[in-house]
mmCIF file of C-alpha atoms and ligand atoms in Angstrom:
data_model
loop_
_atom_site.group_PDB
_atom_site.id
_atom_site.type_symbol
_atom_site.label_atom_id
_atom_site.label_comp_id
_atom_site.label_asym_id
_atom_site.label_seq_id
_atom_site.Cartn_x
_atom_site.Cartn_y
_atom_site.Cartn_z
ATOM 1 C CA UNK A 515 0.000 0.000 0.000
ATOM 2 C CA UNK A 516 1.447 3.184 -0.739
ATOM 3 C CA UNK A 517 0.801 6.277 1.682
ATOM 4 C CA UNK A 518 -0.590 9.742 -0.280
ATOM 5 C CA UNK A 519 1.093 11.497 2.411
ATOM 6 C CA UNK A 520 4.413 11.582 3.759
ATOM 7 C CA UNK A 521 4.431 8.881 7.145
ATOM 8 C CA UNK A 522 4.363 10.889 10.294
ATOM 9 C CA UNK A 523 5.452 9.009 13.839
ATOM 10 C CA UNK A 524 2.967 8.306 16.421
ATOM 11 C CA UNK A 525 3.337 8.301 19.855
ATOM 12 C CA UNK A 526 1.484 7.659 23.227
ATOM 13 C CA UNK A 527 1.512 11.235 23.621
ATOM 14 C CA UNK A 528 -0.346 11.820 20.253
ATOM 15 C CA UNK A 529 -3.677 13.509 20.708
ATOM 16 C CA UNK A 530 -6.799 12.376 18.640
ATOM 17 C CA UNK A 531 -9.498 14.535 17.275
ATOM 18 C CA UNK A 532 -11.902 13.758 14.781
ATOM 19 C CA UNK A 533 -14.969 14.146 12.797
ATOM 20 C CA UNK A 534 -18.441 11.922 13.255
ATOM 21 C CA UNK A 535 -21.257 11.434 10.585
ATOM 22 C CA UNK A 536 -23.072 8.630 8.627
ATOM 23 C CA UNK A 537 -22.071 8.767 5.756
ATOM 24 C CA UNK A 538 -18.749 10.295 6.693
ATOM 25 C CA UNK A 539 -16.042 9.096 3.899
ATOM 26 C CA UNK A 540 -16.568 12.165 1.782
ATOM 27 C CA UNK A 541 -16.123 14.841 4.711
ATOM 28 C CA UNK A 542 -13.043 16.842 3.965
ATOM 29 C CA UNK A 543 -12.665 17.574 7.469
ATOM 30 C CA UNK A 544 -9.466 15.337 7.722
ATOM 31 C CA UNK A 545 -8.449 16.871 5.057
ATOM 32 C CA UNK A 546 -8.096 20.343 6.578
ATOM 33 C CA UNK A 547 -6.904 19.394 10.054
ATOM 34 C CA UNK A 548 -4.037 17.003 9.336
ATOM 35 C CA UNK A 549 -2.898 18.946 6.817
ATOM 36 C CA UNK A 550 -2.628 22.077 9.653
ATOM 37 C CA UNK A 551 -1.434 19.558 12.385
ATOM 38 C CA UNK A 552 1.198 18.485 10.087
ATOM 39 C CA UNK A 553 2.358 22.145 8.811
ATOM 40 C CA UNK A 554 2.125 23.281 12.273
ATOM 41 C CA UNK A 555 4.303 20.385 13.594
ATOM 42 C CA UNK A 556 1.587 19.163 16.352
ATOM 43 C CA UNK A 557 2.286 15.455 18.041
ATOM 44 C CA UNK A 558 -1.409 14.739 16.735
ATOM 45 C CA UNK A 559 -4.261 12.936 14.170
ATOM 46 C CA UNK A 560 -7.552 13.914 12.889
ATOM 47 C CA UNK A 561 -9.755 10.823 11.891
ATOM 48 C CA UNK A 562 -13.412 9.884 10.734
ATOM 49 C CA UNK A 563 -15.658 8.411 12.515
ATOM 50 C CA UNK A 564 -19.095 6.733 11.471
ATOM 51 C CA UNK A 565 -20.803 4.969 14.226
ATOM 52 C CA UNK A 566 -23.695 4.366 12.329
ATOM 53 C CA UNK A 567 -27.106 6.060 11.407
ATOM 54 C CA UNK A 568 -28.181 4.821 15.587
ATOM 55 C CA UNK A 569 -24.991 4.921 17.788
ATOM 56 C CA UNK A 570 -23.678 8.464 17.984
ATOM 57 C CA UNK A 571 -24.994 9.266 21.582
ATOM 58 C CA UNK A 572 -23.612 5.952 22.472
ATOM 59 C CA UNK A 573 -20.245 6.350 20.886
ATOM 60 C CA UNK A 574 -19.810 10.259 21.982
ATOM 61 C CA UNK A 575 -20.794 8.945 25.309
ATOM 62 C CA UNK A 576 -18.234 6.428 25.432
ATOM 63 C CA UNK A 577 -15.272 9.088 24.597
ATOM 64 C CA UNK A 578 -16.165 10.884 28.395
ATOM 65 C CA UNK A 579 -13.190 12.043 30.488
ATOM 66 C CA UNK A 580 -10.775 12.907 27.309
ATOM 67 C CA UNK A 581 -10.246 9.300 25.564
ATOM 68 C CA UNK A 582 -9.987 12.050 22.562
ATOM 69 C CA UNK A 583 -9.808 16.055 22.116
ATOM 70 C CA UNK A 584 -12.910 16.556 20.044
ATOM 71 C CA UNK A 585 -15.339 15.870 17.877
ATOM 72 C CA UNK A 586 -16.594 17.641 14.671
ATOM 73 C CA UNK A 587 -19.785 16.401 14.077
ATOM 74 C CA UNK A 588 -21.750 16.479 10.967
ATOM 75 C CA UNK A 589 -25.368 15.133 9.342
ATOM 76 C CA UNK A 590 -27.490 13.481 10.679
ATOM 77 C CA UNK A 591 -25.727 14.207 14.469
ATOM 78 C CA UNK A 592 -25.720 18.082 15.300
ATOM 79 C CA UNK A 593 -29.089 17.657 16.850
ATOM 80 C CA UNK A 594 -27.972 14.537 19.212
ATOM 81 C CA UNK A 595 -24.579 16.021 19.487
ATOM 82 C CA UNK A 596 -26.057 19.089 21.503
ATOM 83 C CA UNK A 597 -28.325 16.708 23.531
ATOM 84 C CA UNK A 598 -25.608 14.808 24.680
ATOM 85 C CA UNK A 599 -23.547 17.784 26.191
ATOM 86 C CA UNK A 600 -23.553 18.943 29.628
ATOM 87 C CA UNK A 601 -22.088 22.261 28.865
ATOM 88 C CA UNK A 602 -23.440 24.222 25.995
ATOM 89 C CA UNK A 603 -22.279 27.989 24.212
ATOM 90 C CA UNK A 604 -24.764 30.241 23.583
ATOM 91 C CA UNK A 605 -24.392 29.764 19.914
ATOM 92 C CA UNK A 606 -25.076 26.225 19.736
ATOM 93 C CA UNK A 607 -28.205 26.832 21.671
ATOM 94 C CA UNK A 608 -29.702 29.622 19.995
ATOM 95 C CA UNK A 609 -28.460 26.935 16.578
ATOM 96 C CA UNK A 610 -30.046 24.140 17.948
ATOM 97 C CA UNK A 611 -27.363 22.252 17.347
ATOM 98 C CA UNK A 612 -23.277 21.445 17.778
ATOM 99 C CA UNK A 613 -20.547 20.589 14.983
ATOM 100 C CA UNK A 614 -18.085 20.644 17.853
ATOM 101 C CA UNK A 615 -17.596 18.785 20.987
ATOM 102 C CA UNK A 616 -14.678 18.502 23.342
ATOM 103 C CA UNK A 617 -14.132 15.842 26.222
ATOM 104 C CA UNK A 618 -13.170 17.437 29.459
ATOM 105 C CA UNK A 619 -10.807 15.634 32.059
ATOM 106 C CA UNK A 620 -13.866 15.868 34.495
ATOM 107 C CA UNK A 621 -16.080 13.950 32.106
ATOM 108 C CA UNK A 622 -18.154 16.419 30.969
ATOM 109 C CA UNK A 623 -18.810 17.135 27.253
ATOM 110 C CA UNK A 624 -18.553 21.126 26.013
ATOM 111 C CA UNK A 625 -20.762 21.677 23.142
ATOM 112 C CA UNK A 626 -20.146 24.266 20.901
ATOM 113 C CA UNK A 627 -21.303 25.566 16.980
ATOM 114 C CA UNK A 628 -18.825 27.070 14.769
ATOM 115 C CA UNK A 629 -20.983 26.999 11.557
ATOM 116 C CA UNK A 630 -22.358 30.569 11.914
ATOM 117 C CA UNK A 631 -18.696 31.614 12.159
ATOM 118 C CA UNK A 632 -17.327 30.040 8.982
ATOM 119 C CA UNK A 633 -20.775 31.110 7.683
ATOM 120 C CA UNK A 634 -19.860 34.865 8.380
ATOM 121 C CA UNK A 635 -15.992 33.837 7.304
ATOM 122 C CA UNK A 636 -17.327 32.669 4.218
ATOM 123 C CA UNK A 637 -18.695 35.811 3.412
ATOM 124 C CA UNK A 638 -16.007 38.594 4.526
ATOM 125 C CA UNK A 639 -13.275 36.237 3.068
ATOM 126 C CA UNK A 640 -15.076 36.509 -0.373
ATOM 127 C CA UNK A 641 -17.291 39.430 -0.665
ATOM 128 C CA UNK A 642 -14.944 41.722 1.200
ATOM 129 C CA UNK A 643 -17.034 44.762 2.548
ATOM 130 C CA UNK A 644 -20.221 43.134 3.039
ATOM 131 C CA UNK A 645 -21.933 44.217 5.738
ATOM 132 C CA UNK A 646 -24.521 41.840 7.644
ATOM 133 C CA UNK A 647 -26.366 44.449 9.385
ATOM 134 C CA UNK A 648 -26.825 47.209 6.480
ATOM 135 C CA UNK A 649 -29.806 45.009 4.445
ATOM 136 C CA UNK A 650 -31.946 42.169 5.051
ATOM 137 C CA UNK A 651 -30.764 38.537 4.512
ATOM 138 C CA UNK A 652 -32.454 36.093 2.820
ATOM 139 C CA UNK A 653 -32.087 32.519 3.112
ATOM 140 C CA UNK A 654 -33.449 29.283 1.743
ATOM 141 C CA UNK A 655 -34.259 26.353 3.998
ATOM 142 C CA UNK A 656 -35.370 25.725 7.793
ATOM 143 C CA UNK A 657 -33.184 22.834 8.949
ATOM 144 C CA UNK A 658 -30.483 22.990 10.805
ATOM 145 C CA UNK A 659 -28.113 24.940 8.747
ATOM 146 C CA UNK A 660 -30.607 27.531 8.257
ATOM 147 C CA UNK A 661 -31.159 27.830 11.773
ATOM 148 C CA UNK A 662 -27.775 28.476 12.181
ATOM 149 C CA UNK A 663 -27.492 30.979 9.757
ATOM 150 C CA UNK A 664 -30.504 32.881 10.985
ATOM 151 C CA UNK A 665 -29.099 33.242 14.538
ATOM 152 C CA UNK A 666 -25.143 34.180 12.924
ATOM 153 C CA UNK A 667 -27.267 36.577 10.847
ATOM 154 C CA UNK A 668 -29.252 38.102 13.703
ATOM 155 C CA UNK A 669 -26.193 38.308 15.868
ATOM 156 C CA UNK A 670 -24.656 40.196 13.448
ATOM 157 C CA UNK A 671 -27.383 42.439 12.979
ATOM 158 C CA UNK A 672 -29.333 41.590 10.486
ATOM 159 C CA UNK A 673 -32.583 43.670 10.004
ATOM 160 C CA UNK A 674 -34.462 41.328 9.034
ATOM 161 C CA UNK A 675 -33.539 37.356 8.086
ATOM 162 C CA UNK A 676 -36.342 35.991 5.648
ATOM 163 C CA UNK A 677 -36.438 32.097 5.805
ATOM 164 C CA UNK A 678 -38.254 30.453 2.402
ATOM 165 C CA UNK A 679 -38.417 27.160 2.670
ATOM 166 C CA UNK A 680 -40.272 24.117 1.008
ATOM 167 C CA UNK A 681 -42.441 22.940 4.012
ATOM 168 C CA UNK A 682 -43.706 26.551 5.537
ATOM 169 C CA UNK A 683 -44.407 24.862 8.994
ATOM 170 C CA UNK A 684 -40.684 24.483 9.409
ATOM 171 C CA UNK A 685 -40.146 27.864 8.468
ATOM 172 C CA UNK A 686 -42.914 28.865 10.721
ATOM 173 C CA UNK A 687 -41.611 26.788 13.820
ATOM 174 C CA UNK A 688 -37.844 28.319 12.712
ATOM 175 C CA UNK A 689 -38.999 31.787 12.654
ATOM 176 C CA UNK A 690 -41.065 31.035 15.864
ATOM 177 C CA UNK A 691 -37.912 30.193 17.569
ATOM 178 C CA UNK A 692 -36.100 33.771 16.695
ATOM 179 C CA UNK A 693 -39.126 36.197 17.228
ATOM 180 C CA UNK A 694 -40.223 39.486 14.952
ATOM 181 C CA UNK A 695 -36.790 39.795 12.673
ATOM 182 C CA UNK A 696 -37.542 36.964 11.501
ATOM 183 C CA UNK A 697 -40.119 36.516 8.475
ATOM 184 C CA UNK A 698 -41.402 33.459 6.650
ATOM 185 C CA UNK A 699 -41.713 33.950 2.925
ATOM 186 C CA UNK A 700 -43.716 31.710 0.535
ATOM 187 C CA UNK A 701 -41.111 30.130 -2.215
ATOM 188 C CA UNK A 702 -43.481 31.218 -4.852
ATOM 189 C CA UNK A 703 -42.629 35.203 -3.373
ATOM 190 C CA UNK A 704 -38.965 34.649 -3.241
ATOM 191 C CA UNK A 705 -38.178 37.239 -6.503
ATOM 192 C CA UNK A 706 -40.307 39.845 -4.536
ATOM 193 C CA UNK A 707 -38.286 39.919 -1.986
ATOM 194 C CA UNK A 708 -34.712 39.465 -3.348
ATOM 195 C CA UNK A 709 -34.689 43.373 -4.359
ATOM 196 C CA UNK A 710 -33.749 45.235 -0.838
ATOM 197 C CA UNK A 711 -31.652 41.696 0.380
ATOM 198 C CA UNK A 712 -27.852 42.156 0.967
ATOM 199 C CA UNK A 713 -27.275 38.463 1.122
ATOM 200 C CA UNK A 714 -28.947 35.084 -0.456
ATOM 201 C CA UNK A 715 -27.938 32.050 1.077
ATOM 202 C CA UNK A 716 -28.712 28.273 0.248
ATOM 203 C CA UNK A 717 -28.891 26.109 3.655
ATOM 204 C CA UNK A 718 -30.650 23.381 1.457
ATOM 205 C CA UNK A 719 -28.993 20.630 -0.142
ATOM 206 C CA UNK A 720 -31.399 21.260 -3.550
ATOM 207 C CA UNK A 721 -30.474 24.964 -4.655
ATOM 208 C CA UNK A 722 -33.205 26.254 -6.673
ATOM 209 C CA UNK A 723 -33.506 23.033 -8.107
ATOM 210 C CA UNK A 724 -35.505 23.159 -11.737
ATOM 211 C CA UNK A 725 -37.196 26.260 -11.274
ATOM 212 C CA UNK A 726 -37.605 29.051 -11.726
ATOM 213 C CA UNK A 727 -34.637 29.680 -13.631
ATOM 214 C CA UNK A 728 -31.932 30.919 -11.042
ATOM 215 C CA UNK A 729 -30.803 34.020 -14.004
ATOM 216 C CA UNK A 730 -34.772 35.264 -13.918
ATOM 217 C CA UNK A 731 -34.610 35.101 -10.214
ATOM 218 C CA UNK A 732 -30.930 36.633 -9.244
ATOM 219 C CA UNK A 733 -32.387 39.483 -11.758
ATOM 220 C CA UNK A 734 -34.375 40.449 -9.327
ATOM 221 C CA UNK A 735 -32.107 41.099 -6.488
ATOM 222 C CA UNK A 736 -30.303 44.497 -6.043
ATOM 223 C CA UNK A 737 -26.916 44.916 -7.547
ATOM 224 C CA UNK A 738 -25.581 44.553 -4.088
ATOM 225 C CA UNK A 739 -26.857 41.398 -2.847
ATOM 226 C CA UNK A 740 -24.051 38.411 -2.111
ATOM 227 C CA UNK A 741 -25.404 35.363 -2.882
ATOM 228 C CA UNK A 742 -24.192 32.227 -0.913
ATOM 229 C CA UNK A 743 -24.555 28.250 -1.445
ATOM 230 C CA UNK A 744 -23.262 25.864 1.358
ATOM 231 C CA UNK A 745 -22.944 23.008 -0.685
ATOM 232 C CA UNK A 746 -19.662 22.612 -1.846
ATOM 233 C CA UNK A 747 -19.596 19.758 -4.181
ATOM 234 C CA UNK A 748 -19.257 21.066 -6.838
ATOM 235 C CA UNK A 749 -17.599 24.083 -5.799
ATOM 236 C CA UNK A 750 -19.305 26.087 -8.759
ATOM 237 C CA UNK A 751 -22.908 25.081 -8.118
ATOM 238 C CA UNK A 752 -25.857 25.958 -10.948
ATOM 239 C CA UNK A 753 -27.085 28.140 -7.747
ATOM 240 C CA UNK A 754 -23.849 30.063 -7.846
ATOM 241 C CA UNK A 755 -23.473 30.598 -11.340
ATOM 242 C CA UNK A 756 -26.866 31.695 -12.064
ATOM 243 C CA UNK A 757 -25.584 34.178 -9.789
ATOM 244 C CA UNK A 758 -22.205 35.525 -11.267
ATOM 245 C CA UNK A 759 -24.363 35.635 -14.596
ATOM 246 C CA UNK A 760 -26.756 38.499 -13.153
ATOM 247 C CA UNK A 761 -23.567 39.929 -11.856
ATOM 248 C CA UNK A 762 -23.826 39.098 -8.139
ATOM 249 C CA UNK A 763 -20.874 38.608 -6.369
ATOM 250 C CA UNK A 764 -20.825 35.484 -4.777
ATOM 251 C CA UNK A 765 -19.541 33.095 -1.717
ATOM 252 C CA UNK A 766 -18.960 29.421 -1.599
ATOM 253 C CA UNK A 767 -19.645 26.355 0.493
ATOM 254 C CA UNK A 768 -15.757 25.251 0.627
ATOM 255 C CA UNK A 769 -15.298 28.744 2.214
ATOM 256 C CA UNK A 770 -17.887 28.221 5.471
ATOM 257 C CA UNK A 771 -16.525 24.348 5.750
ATOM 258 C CA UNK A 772 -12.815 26.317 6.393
ATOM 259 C CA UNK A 773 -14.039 29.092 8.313
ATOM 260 C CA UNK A 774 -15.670 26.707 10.642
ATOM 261 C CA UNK A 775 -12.586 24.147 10.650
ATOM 262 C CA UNK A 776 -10.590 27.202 11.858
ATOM 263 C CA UNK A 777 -12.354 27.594 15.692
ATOM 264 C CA UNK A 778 -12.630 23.960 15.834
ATOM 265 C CA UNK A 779 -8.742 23.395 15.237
ATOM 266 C CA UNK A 780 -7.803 26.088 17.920
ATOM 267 C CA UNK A 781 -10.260 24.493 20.514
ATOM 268 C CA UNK A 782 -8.604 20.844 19.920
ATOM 269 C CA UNK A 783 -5.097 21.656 19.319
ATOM 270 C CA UNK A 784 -4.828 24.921 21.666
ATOM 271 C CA UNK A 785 -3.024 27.268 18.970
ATOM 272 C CA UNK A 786 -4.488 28.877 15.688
ATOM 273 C CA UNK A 787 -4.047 26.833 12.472
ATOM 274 C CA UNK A 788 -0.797 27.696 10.787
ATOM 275 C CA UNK A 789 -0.881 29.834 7.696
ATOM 276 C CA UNK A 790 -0.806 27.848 4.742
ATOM 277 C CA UNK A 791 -3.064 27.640 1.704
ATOM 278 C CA UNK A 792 -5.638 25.366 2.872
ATOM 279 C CA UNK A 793 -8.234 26.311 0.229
ATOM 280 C CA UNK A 794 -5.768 25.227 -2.771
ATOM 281 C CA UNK A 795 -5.139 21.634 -0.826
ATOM 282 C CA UNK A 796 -9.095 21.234 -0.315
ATOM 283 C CA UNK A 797 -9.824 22.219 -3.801
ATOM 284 C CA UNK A 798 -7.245 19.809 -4.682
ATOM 285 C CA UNK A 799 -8.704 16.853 -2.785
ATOM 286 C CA UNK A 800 -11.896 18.218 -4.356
ATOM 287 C CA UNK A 801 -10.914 17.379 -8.175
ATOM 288 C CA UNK A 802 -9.157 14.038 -7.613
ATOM 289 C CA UNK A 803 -12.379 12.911 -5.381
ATOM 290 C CA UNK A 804 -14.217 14.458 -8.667
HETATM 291 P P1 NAP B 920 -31.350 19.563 7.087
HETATM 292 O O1 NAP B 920 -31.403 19.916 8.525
HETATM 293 O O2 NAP B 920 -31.677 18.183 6.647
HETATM 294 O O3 NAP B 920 -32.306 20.601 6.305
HETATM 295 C C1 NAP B 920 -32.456 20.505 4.926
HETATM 296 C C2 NAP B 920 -33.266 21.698 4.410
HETATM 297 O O4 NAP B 920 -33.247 21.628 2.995
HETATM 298 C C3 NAP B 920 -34.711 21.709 4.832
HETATM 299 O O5 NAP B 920 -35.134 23.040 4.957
HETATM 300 C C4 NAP B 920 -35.410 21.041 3.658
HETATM 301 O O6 NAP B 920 -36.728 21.474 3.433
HETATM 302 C C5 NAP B 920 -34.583 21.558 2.514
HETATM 303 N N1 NAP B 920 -34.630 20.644 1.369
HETATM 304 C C6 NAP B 920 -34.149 19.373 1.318
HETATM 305 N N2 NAP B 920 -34.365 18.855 0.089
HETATM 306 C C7 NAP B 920 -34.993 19.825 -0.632
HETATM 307 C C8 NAP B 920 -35.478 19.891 -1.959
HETATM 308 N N3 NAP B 920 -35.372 18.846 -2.796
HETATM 309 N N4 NAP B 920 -36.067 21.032 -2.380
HETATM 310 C C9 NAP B 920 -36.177 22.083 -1.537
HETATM 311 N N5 NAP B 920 -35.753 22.084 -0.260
HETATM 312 C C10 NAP B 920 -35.155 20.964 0.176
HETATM 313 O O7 NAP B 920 -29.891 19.850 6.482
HETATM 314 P P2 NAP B 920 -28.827 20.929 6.991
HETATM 315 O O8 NAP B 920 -27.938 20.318 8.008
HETATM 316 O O9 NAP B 920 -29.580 22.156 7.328
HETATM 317 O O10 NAP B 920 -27.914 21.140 5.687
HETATM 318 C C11 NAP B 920 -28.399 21.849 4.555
HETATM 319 C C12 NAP B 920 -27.281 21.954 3.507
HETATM 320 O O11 NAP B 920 -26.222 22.768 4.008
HETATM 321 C C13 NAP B 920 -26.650 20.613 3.148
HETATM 322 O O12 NAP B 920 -26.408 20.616 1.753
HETATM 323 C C14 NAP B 920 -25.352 20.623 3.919
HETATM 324 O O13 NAP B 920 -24.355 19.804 3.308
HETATM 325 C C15 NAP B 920 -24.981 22.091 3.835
HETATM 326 N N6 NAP B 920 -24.056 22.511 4.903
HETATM 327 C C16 NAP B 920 -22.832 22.994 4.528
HETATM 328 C C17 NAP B 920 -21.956 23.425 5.488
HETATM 329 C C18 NAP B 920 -20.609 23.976 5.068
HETATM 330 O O14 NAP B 920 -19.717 24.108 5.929
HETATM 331 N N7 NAP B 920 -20.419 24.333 3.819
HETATM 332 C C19 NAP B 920 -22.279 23.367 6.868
HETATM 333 C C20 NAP B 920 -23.553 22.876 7.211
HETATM 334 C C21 NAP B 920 -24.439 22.442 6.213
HETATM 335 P P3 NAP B 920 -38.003 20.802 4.181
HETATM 336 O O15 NAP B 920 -38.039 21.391 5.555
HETATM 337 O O16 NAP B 920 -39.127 21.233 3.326
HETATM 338 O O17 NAP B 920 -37.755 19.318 4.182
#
């Protein structure tokens, strides 16, 4: 078998952090982190971990008192990973959910959610001067990424965050959560209010899907409006380039996925992640996995 990476020693000392999801072979996670631990010369190893559609409370549960740093955790666990901790941020709670947790010495489990921060990385790394609190936001879906967004959003300042989403209970029972700055909007109403939005955001793993026809649509938002998709495979989604073809500036999923890998690195490992060009070496893993 031939390593793609150069071998690296371990030791007894090594710490272990990693990510959790079902499926979980795709995440790029790993990616990102060992290539940081190794460029910043840390004694540790980032690994997936897929304990199966059932056993994540289980499993997270059996890593109490520090048997490993942290866990990232992705779909379908955010929601069980915040149920599980005994110690939650703000953020996660007003998210509903965690992406990060970290075993204490004392056994209890710290949950935490970085998402809104890449979200809001993700946007001044590549829409530089956007503001979130000069123009309402916009933003497509009511599960938990959208959740998340809403609250980074409102945090931020948002005037007002307007959730469309395919079932309108779950945008009713999001916007519920959040109180008057946030408003439901029917899908079929999305162009109408696109004009006055500063931002666009797709928390859904669908886009826009067949219609209407994302050019017809992004013509209806003001010049000024950044739109953003999460999903990041592909990179370019139809979602994004309907987008640049109005003439929108736009922000990518690959960009959250880093700005939230950044928090979540200095909270295992106890140091930022070293300056290197971690896009390029995603994107890369991106194409061959293509
Ligand atoms: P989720 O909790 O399962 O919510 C999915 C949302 O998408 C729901 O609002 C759902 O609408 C909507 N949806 C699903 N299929 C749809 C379709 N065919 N047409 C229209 N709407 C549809 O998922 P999530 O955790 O929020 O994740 C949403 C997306 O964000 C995923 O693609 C995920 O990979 C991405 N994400 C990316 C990052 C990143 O770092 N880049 C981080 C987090 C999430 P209903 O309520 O009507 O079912």
């Amino acid at each position: 078998m031939t390593p793609s990476t150069p071998a690296r020693s371990l030791s007894g000392m090594t710490l272990v952090a990693g990510v959790a999801g079902s499926p979980v072979s795709h995440s790029l996670s790993p990616i990102l982190h060992n290539a940081w631990i190794q460029a910043a010369g840390v004694d540790a190893v980032y690994v997936a971990f897929a304990p199966g559609p059932q056993g994540f409370t289980r499993f997270a549960d059996g890593l109490r008192g520090g048997v490993i740093r942290g866990l990232n955790v992705t779909a379908p666990f955010k929601q069980d990973a915040l149920a599980i901790a005994d110690v939650v941020s703000e953020r996660a709670r007003r998210a509903g959910s965690a992406n990060l947790l970290l075993f204490a010495a004392d056994g209890r489990i710290h949950a935490d959610n970085t998402d809104g921060v890449g979200l809001l990385y993700a946007f001044h790394s590549q829409a530089p001067g956007f503001e979130p609190a000069s123009a309402p936001i916009v933003v497509l879906g009511a599960g938990g990424a959208a959740r998340g967004a809403v609250a980074a959003f409102l945090a931020e300042g948002a005037p007002e965050v307007r959730v469309v989403n395919r079932d309108p209970a779950r945008a009713a029972s999001l916007a519920e959560m959040f109180g008057t700055r946030v408003r439901v909007v029917a899908p079929a109403d999305l162009a109408a209010v696109l004009g006055d939005a500063g931002g666009l955001i797709n928390a859904t793993p669908q886009g826009l899907g067949g219609s209407p026809s994302p050019l017809a649509l992004f013509e209806a938002a003001g010049s000024a409006c950044v739109v953003m998709d999460m999903i990041y495979k592909p990179i370019r989604t139809r979602f994004l380039m309907g987008a640049a073809e109005a003439g929108l500036r736009t922000v990518d999923g690959l960009s959250m996925l880093i700005g939230q890998a950044i928090p979540s690195f200095e909270a295992f490992f106890g140091a930022a992640p070293p300056a290197i060009d971690i896009r390029r070496i995603a994107l890369e893993q991106l194409e061959s996995a293509a």
